[in-house]
Coordinates of C-alpha atoms in Angstrom, one line a residue:
M9 CA -0.1 0.0 0.0
R10 CA 1.2 3.5 -0.7
P11 CA 1.8 6.0 2.1
H12 CA -0.6 8.9 2.7
V13 CA 0.8 11.9 0.7
E14 CA -1.4 15.0 1.4
L15 CA -0.8 17.7 0.4
I16 CA 2.2 18.2 -1.8
H17 CA 3.3 20.1 -5.0
D18 CA 5.3 18.4 -7.6
D19 CA 8.0 21.1 -7.4
D20 CA 8.8 19.8 -4.1
Y21 CA 9.9 16.4 -5.5
V22 CA 13.4 15.6 -6.8
W23 CA 13.9 14.7 -10.4
H24 CA 15.1 11.1 -11.4
A25 CA 16.0 9.6 -14.6
A26 CA 12.8 8.3 -16.0
E27 CA 12.3 4.6 -15.6
L28 CA 10.9 3.9 -19.1
V29 CA 12.3 0.6 -20.3
G30 CA 13.4 -0.1 -23.8
G31 CA 12.7 3.5 -25.2
E32 CA 15.0 6.0 -26.9
G33 CA 15.5 9.5 -25.8
R34 CA 15.9 11.5 -22.6
A35 CA 13.3 12.0 -20.0
S36 CA 12.9 12.8 -16.2
E37 CA 10.4 11.8 -13.6
R38 CA 9.2 13.0 -10.3
R39 CA 7.7 10.2 -8.2
L40 CA 4.4 11.5 -6.7
S41 CA 3.7 8.2 -4.9
V42 CA 5.1 4.7 -5.1
D43 CA 3.9 1.4 -3.7
E44 CA 7.0 -0.5 -2.8
E45 CA 5.1 -3.8 -2.2
D46 CA 3.8 -4.2 -5.9
G47 CA 5.6 -1.5 -8.0
S48 CA 2.5 0.9 -8.5
S49 CA 3.6 4.4 -9.1
S50 CA 2.2 7.8 -9.9
L51 CA 4.7 9.9 -11.9
R52 CA 5.1 13.4 -13.4
V53 CA 7.5 12.9 -16.7
D54 CA 9.2 15.6 -18.7
F55 CA 10.7 14.5 -22.0
H56 CA 13.9 16.5 -22.9
T57 CA 14.2 15.1 -26.3
R58 CA 11.8 13.1 -28.6
W59 CA 11.3 9.8 -26.9
G60 CA 9.7 6.6 -28.2
R61 CA 9.5 3.0 -28.2
G62 CA 8.0 0.3 -30.3
P63 CA 5.2 -2.2 -29.7
G64 CA 5.3 -4.2 -26.5
I65 CA 3.7 -5.5 -23.3
H66 CA 3.5 -3.5 -20.0
H67 CA 4.0 -5.4 -16.8
A68 CA 1.4 -3.1 -15.1
D69 CA -1.9 -1.5 -16.0
T70 CA -0.4 1.6 -17.5
E71 CA -1.8 5.2 -18.2
Y72 CA -0.4 8.2 -20.0
Y73 CA -2.2 11.7 -19.7
V74 CA -0.6 14.7 -21.7
L75 CA -0.4 17.9 -19.6
D76 CA 1.4 19.9 -22.4
G77 CA 2.9 18.9 -25.7
S78 CA 2.0 15.8 -27.8
M79 CA 1.8 12.0 -28.0
T80 CA 1.6 9.7 -30.9
Y81 CA 0.1 6.3 -30.4
G82 CA 0.0 3.7 -33.3
G83 CA 0.4 6.7 -35.8
R84 CA -2.4 8.8 -34.4
E85 CA -1.0 12.2 -32.8
I86 CA -2.8 13.7 -29.9
G87 CA -2.0 17.0 -28.0
K88 CA -2.8 18.4 -24.7
G89 CA -5.3 16.0 -22.9
G90 CA -4.2 12.9 -25.0
Y91 CA -4.8 9.8 -22.8
V92 CA -3.8 6.1 -23.3
H93 CA -4.6 3.2 -20.9
A94 CA -2.7 0.0 -21.7
P95 CA -3.9 -3.0 -19.8
K96 CA -1.3 -5.3 -18.0
G97 CA -0.4 -8.2 -20.5
V98 CA -2.1 -6.7 -23.7
P99 CA 0.2 -5.9 -26.7
T100 CA 0.4 -2.2 -27.3
D101 CA 1.5 -0.3 -30.4
A102 CA 4.4 2.1 -30.8
I103 CA 4.3 5.3 -28.8
T104 CA 6.2 8.5 -29.1
F105 CA 6.5 11.8 -27.3
A106 CA 7.7 15.1 -28.7
E107 CA 10.4 17.0 -27.2
G108 CA 9.1 19.3 -24.3
T109 CA 6.2 17.2 -23.6
R110 CA 5.0 16.9 -20.0
I111 CA 2.8 14.0 -19.0
L112 CA 1.3 12.1 -15.9
H113 CA 2.3 8.6 -16.1
Y114 CA 0.5 5.8 -13.9
R115 CA 1.5 2.1 -13.3
E116 CA -0.9 0.0 -11.3
Y117 CA -0.4 -3.6 -9.9
G118 CA 3.0 -4.0 -11.5
D119 CA 6.4 -2.5 -12.1
A120 CA 8.1 -0.6 -15.0
G121 CA 8.7 -3.9 -16.9
F122 CA 8.0 -3.7 -20.7
D123 CA 8.7 -6.7 -23.2
P124 CA 9.0 -5.8 -26.9
V125 CA 6.9 -7.7 -29.5
D126 CA 6.8 -7.5 -33.1
D127 CA 3.3 -6.1 -33.4
V128 CA -0.1 -5.7 -31.7
N129 CA -1.1 -9.2 -33.0
A130 CA 1.4 -10.8 -30.5
P131 CA -0.1 -13.2 -27.9
R132 CA -1.6 -11.7 -24.6
W133 CA -0.6 -12.9 -21.2
A134 CA -3.0 -15.5 -19.7
G135 CA -5.7 -13.7 -17.7
A136 CA -5.2 -10.3 -19.6
R137 CA -8.4 -8.5 -20.4
E138 CA -9.6 -5.3 -22.0
D139 CA -8.0 -3.6 -25.0
V140 CA -6.0 -0.3 -25.3
T141 CA -8.0 2.8 -24.8
V142 CA -6.8 6.0 -26.7
I143 CA -8.9 9.3 -26.1
D144 CA -8.5 12.9 -27.0
T145 CA -9.9 14.3 -23.8
E146 CA -10.1 17.8 -25.0
A147 CA -12.7 16.6 -27.5
M148 CA -14.9 15.2 -24.9
T149 CA -17.8 17.2 -23.3
W150 CA -18.3 17.5 -19.6
D151 CA -21.1 15.5 -18.0
A152 CA -22.7 16.8 -15.0
V153 CA -21.8 14.2 -12.0
P154 CA -25.3 12.6 -11.1
N155 CA -24.7 13.2 -7.4
P156 CA -22.5 16.3 -7.3
G157 CA -22.4 16.4 -3.4
P158 CA -24.4 19.1 -1.5
M159 CA -24.2 21.7 -4.5
P160 CA -24.6 21.6 -8.2
G161 CA -21.5 22.5 -10.3
L162 CA -19.5 19.2 -10.5
F163 CA -18.5 17.8 -14.0
I164 CA -16.9 14.6 -15.1
K165 CA -15.1 13.0 -18.2
Y166 CA -14.7 9.2 -17.7
L167 CA -11.5 8.1 -19.0
H168 CA -11.3 4.5 -18.0
V169 CA -13.4 2.2 -15.8
D170 CA -12.4 -1.4 -15.1
P171 CA -15.4 -3.6 -15.5
V172 CA -14.2 -6.1 -13.0
T173 CA -12.3 -4.1 -10.1
G174 CA -14.3 -0.9 -10.6
F175 CA -11.0 1.0 -10.7
Y176 CA -11.7 4.3 -12.6
T177 CA -9.7 7.3 -13.8
R178 CA -11.6 10.6 -14.7
L179 CA -11.2 14.3 -15.2
V180 CA -13.2 16.3 -12.7
Y181 CA -14.1 19.9 -13.0
C182 CA -15.4 21.8 -10.0
Q183 CA -17.1 25.2 -11.1
E184 CA -16.4 28.4 -9.0
G185 CA -18.4 28.2 -5.8
W186 CA -19.0 24.5 -5.7
T187 CA -18.6 23.6 -2.2
D188 CA -18.9 20.7 0.2
H189 CA -19.2 21.6 3.8
R190 CA -19.0 18.0 4.9
L191 CA -16.1 15.7 5.7
A192 CA -15.9 12.3 3.9
H193 CA -14.2 9.1 3.8
H194 CA -14.4 6.4 1.3
P195 CA -13.9 2.5 0.7
C196 CA -11.4 2.9 -1.9
Y197 CA -8.2 5.0 -2.2
E198 CA -8.3 8.3 -3.9
E199 CA -5.6 10.5 -5.6
A200 CA -5.5 13.4 -7.7
Y201 CA -3.2 15.9 -9.5
T202 CA -4.7 19.3 -10.2
T203 CA -4.3 20.4 -13.7
Q204 CA -6.0 23.9 -13.5
G205 CA -7.6 26.1 -10.9
H206 CA -7.8 26.6 -7.2
M207 CA -9.6 25.0 -4.4
E208 CA -9.2 25.2 -0.7
Y209 CA -9.9 22.4 1.9
N210 CA -8.7 21.1 5.1
F211 CA -5.3 19.7 4.1
G212 CA -4.3 22.8 2.1
T213 CA -4.5 24.5 -1.3
L214 CA -5.3 22.5 -4.5
D215 CA -3.8 24.5 -7.2
Q216 CA -2.1 23.5 -10.5
G217 CA 0.7 20.9 -9.9
S218 CA -0.5 19.9 -6.4
Y219 CA -1.0 16.1 -5.5
F220 CA -2.4 13.9 -3.0
F221 CA -2.6 10.1 -2.5
R222 CA -5.2 9.2 0.1
P223 CA -5.6 5.7 1.4
A224 CA -9.0 4.2 2.0
R225 CA -11.1 5.6 4.9
V226 CA -8.9 8.8 5.6
K227 CA -11.4 11.5 6.5
H228 CA -11.2 14.7 4.4
G229 CA -13.2 17.5 3.3
H230 CA -14.7 21.1 3.7
F231 CA -14.1 21.9 0.0
T232 CA -14.5 25.3 -1.4
T233 CA -13.7 26.0 -5.2
M234 CA -12.0 29.5 -5.9
E235 CA -12.2 31.9 -9.0
G236 CA -12.1 29.9 -12.3
G237 CA -13.0 26.7 -10.8
M238 CA -10.7 23.7 -10.5
T239 CA -10.0 20.7 -12.7
M240 CA -8.0 17.5 -11.7
L241 CA -7.3 14.2 -12.8
L242 CA -8.8 11.8 -10.1
R243 CA -8.2 8.0 -9.7
S244 CA -9.7 5.6 -7.4
D245 CA -9.1 1.7 -7.0
G246 CA -12.9 1.1 -6.8
E247 CA -16.2 2.5 -6.6
L248 CA -16.3 5.7 -4.6
F249 CA -18.9 5.8 -1.8
N250 CA -19.1 9.0 0.5
W251 CA -19.6 8.5 4.2
Y252 CA -19.9 11.8 5.9
T253 CA -18.8 13.2 9.2
Q254 CA -19.7 16.7 10.5
N255 CA -18.6 18.8 13.4
E256 CA -15.9 16.6 14.4
W257 CA -13.5 16.7 17.4
I258 CA -10.5 15.2 18.6
R259 CA -8.2 15.5 21.8
W260 CA -4.8 13.9 22.5
G261 CA -2.0 14.5 25.0
G262 CA 0.4 13.0 27.3
E263 CA 3.0 13.6 30.0
A264 CA 6.2 15.1 28.9
V265 CA 9.0 13.4 30.8
N266 CA 12.1 15.5 29.7
Y267 CA 10.8 18.6 28.0
G268 CA 8.5 21.6 28.6
P269 CA 9.1 25.0 30.5
G270 CA 12.6 24.6 32.1
G271 CA 12.9 21.2 30.9
T272 CA 10.6 20.0 33.7
R273 CA 8.1 17.2 33.6
M274 CA 4.6 18.3 32.5
R275 CA 1.2 17.2 31.4
W276 CA -0.1 18.6 28.2
S277 CA -3.4 18.3 26.0
Q278 CA -4.6 19.9 22.8
S279 CA -7.9 19.6 21.0
S280 CA -8.8 20.1 17.3
H281 CA -10.8 22.9 18.6
D282 CA -7.5 24.7 19.7
L283 CA -6.1 24.3 16.2
G284 CA -9.0 26.2 14.6
K285 CA -8.4 29.6 16.3
G286 CA -6.8 32.6 15.1
S287 CA -4.7 32.6 11.8
A288 CA -5.7 29.0 11.0
R289 CA -9.2 29.8 10.4
R290 CA -10.6 29.8 6.9
S291 CA -11.1 32.9 4.9
E292 CA -14.5 34.8 4.9
R293 CA -15.1 33.5 1.4
D294 CA -14.6 30.0 2.4
L295 CA -17.0 30.5 5.3
A296 CA -19.8 32.1 3.4
D297 CA -19.5 29.1 0.7
L298 CA -19.7 26.5 3.3
A299 CA -22.7 28.3 5.0
A300 CA -24.3 28.5 1.5
S301 CA -23.7 24.7 1.0
V302 CA -25.7 23.9 4.1
R303 CA -28.5 26.2 3.1
Y304 CA -28.8 24.5 -0.2
Q305 CA -29.0 21.1 1.2
R306 CA -31.9 22.1 3.5
E307 CA -33.7 23.8 0.6
Q308 CA -33.6 20.3 -0.9
G309 CA -35.2 18.7 2.1
A310 CA -32.0 17.0 3.1
D311 CA -31.2 16.4 6.8
D312 CA -28.1 18.2 7.7
A313 CA -26.0 19.8 10.4
D314 CA -24.6 23.4 10.5
Y315 CA -21.2 24.0 9.6
V316 CA -19.3 25.2 12.7
P317 CA -15.6 26.1 12.2
S318 CA -13.3 24.6 14.8
G319 CA -12.2 27.0 17.3
E320 CA -15.6 28.5 17.9
G321 CA -18.2 27.9 20.7
V322 CA -17.6 25.3 23.5
D323 CA -14.8 22.7 22.9
K324 CA -16.9 19.4 22.3
S325 CA -14.0 17.4 23.8
L326 CA -14.7 19.0 26.9
I327 CA -18.3 18.3 26.9
A328 CA -17.5 14.6 26.0
M329 CA -15.1 14.6 29.0
A330 CA -17.9 16.0 31.2
K331 CA -20.2 13.2 30.0
A332 CA -17.5 10.6 30.8
L333 CA -17.3 12.1 34.2
D334 CA -21.2 11.7 34.6
A335 CA -20.7 7.9 33.6
A336 CA -17.8 7.5 36.0
G337 CA -19.8 8.9 39.0
L338 CA -22.9 6.8 38.1
Q339 CA -21.0 3.6 37.5
G340 CA -18.5 4.2 40.4
G341 CA -21.3 5.0 42.9
H342 CA -20.3 8.6 43.7
G343 CA -19.5 11.9 42.3
G344 CA -22.5 11.8 39.7
E345 CA -23.9 15.2 40.6
H346 CA -20.6 16.8 40.3
G347 CA -20.3 15.4 36.7
H348 CA -23.7 16.4 35.7
H349 CA -23.0 19.9 36.8
H350 CA -20.0 20.2 34.6
E351 CA -21.9 19.1 31.5
H352 CA -24.7 21.5 32.3
D353 CA -22.2 24.4 32.5
H354 CA -20.5 23.4 29.1
E355 CA -23.7 22.9 27.2
H356 CA -25.0 26.5 28.2
G357 CA -21.9 28.1 26.9
H358 CA -20.6 29.5 30.1
D359 CA -17.1 31.1 30.1
H360 CA -14.5 28.4 29.7
D361 CA -11.3 30.1 29.1
H362 CA -7.9 28.2 28.3
K363 CA -7.1 28.3 32.1
H364 CA -10.3 26.8 33.1
S365 CA -9.9 24.1 30.5
H366 CA -6.7 23.2 31.9
E367 CA -8.1 23.0 35.3
H368 CA -10.9 21.0 34.2
E369 CA -8.6 18.5 32.6
H370 CA -6.6 18.4 35.8
D371 CA -9.7 17.6 37.7
H372 CA -10.6 15.0 35.1
H373 CA -7.2 13.3 35.6
E374 CA -7.6 13.4 39.4
H375 CA -11.0 12.0 39.2
E376 CA -9.8 9.4 36.7
H377 CA -7.2 8.3 39.3
D378 CA -9.6 8.2 42.2
H379 CA -11.9 5.7 40.0
H380 CA -8.9 3.6 38.8
E381 CA -9.8 0.7 41.0
H382 CA -13.5 1.0 40.4
E383 CA -13.0 0.7 36.8
H384 CA -11.4 -2.6 36.9
E385 CA -14.1 -3.7 39.5
H386 CA -17.2 -2.6 37.7
G387 CA -16.0 -2.7 34.0
L388 CA -16.4 1.1 33.7
R389 CA -17.3 2.1 30.0
A390 CA -18.2 5.7 29.0
G391 CA -21.0 6.0 26.6
W392 CA -19.2 7.2 23.4
G393 CA -21.9 5.9 20.8
A394 CA -21.0 3.1 18.4
D395 CA -18.6 0.4 19.7
P396 CA -15.6 0.8 17.2
G397 CA -15.7 -3.0 16.7
S398 CA -19.0 -2.5 15.0
L399 CA -17.5 0.1 12.6
E400 CA -15.2 -2.2 10.7
H401 CA -15.2 -3.9 7.5
R402 CA -16.2 -7.6 7.9
D403 CA -12.9 -8.7 6.5
E404 CA -10.6 -6.2 8.0
R405 CA -8.7 -8.3 10.5
T406 CA -8.7 -11.6 8.5
D407 CA -8.1 -11.0 4.8
A408 CA -4.6 -10.2 3.1
G409 CA -4.7 -6.5 3.9
A410 CA -5.1 -6.9 7.6
H411 CA -1.8 -5.6 8.2
N412 CA -2.7 -2.3 6.6
R413 CA -5.8 -0.3 8.0
G414 CA -5.9 2.0 5.1
Q415 CA -6.4 -0.7 2.4
G416 CA -9.5 -0.5 0.3
R417 CA -12.0 -3.3 0.3
P418 CA -15.1 -4.1 -1.8
W419 CA -18.2 -2.5 -0.2
K420 CA -21.8 -2.5 -1.4
P421 CA -24.8 -0.6 0.1
G422 CA -26.0 -2.6 3.3
D423 CA -22.6 -3.6 4.3
P424 CA -21.4 -2.2 7.7
I425 CA -19.7 1.3 7.1
P426 CA -16.2 1.3 8.5
A427 CA -15.2 4.3 10.8
P428 CA -12.8 6.8 9.2
I429 CA -9.2 7.0 9.8
I430 CA -8.2 10.1 11.6
S431 CA -5.3 11.3 9.9
T432 CA -3.5 14.1 11.7
L433 CA -0.2 13.7 10.2
P434 CA 0.3 12.3 6.7
V435 CA 3.7 10.9 5.5
R436 CA 4.3 14.1 3.4
S437 CA 3.1 17.5 3.4
R438 CA 5.1 20.4 2.2
S439 CA 4.4 23.8 0.6
R440 CA 0.7 23.5 0.1
G441 CA -0.2 22.3 3.6
R442 CA -2.4 24.3 5.7
W443 CA -3.2 22.0 8.7
D444 CA -6.0 23.9 10.3
S445 CA -8.2 21.6 12.3
D446 CA -10.8 20.9 9.8
G447 CA -11.1 17.2 9.0
M448 CA -8.9 15.6 11.5

């Protein structure tokens, strides 16, 4: 499985000599993401000279998409927007790229291997399926997405859909003002490269040349599309279902042993609520668009929750802690009224400044300590909602992907919906990362 890459611009990658077996010419590649288990790769390739190779068979499902310049496949020349899908094990015709051409190049379920053949009539590999797809995407028309999210204004060009696995590649255009105020996770991976325009969301700014690879179930969202709209080449390794979350929160902390003020031991805690304050907040344009998205959904008769930026109102993690104190008091046999009083204060928005929050957390830790033995005796469990075990894919701990929580798995309506992966720190995030608290 590839690591989570979110969000990075291709300018932040080092150039390598392009791994294009059996061709003639010079080219360089930037490795956007790579799966070291099976060789799958997503690459930006620039051709410094004319480059070409004859007919052959790819060792991986292979795709080429022209960002600038031109590509010639089997004698047919296609400029910007040219697309070729060459299935693994299927003979392909000769291909060339003009000097100066820039492309996106994808290999899936295999490495860069390429076996020359005499012509496209050579035998296929056993089990190979489909034929080569060649498309001039600039000549295609945009189709409105049947389910565009909470707002109209999302359009698509389907480039290739695998009839067996559901893997699909498409161009997606979000018109200016298209917004989704919800957070989503999916049963499949999702990766995209921005070819035009500008969009803002929780992990940063999607502008031309920016890229992400997001494993299955990683939560993301709060999209707002800026002036001129935004276009991206989007790929998923299965059918994409949207499972939504709103108004999320998370709190984490620990005891610092050898750092802190004066190098002394300290206790610290931070909430996603804290990260949404001050300069990390979204722009007024973003906030207005997100509010409009909620209004539109409600006009359509859909159930929805208000969009509330992190850092505003009462910290939901403190409310949850107060409720946990209620449970501790009731199940432990004492202190229940005290816990209920704290919950009442929080829910009525009384003044809880930063100092009070830390005092509350201190009280919570002391209370937690007092009840430590009671927890073992009575099996204390706070009521947080669904049991996490009920929010797993049925094969999550037993199939070949059990070692990787972010692996996508087949899903159909009616199956249990697995909980999202809360990704606070992807493997790579550089110049385009914003990291406000949205979407954690």
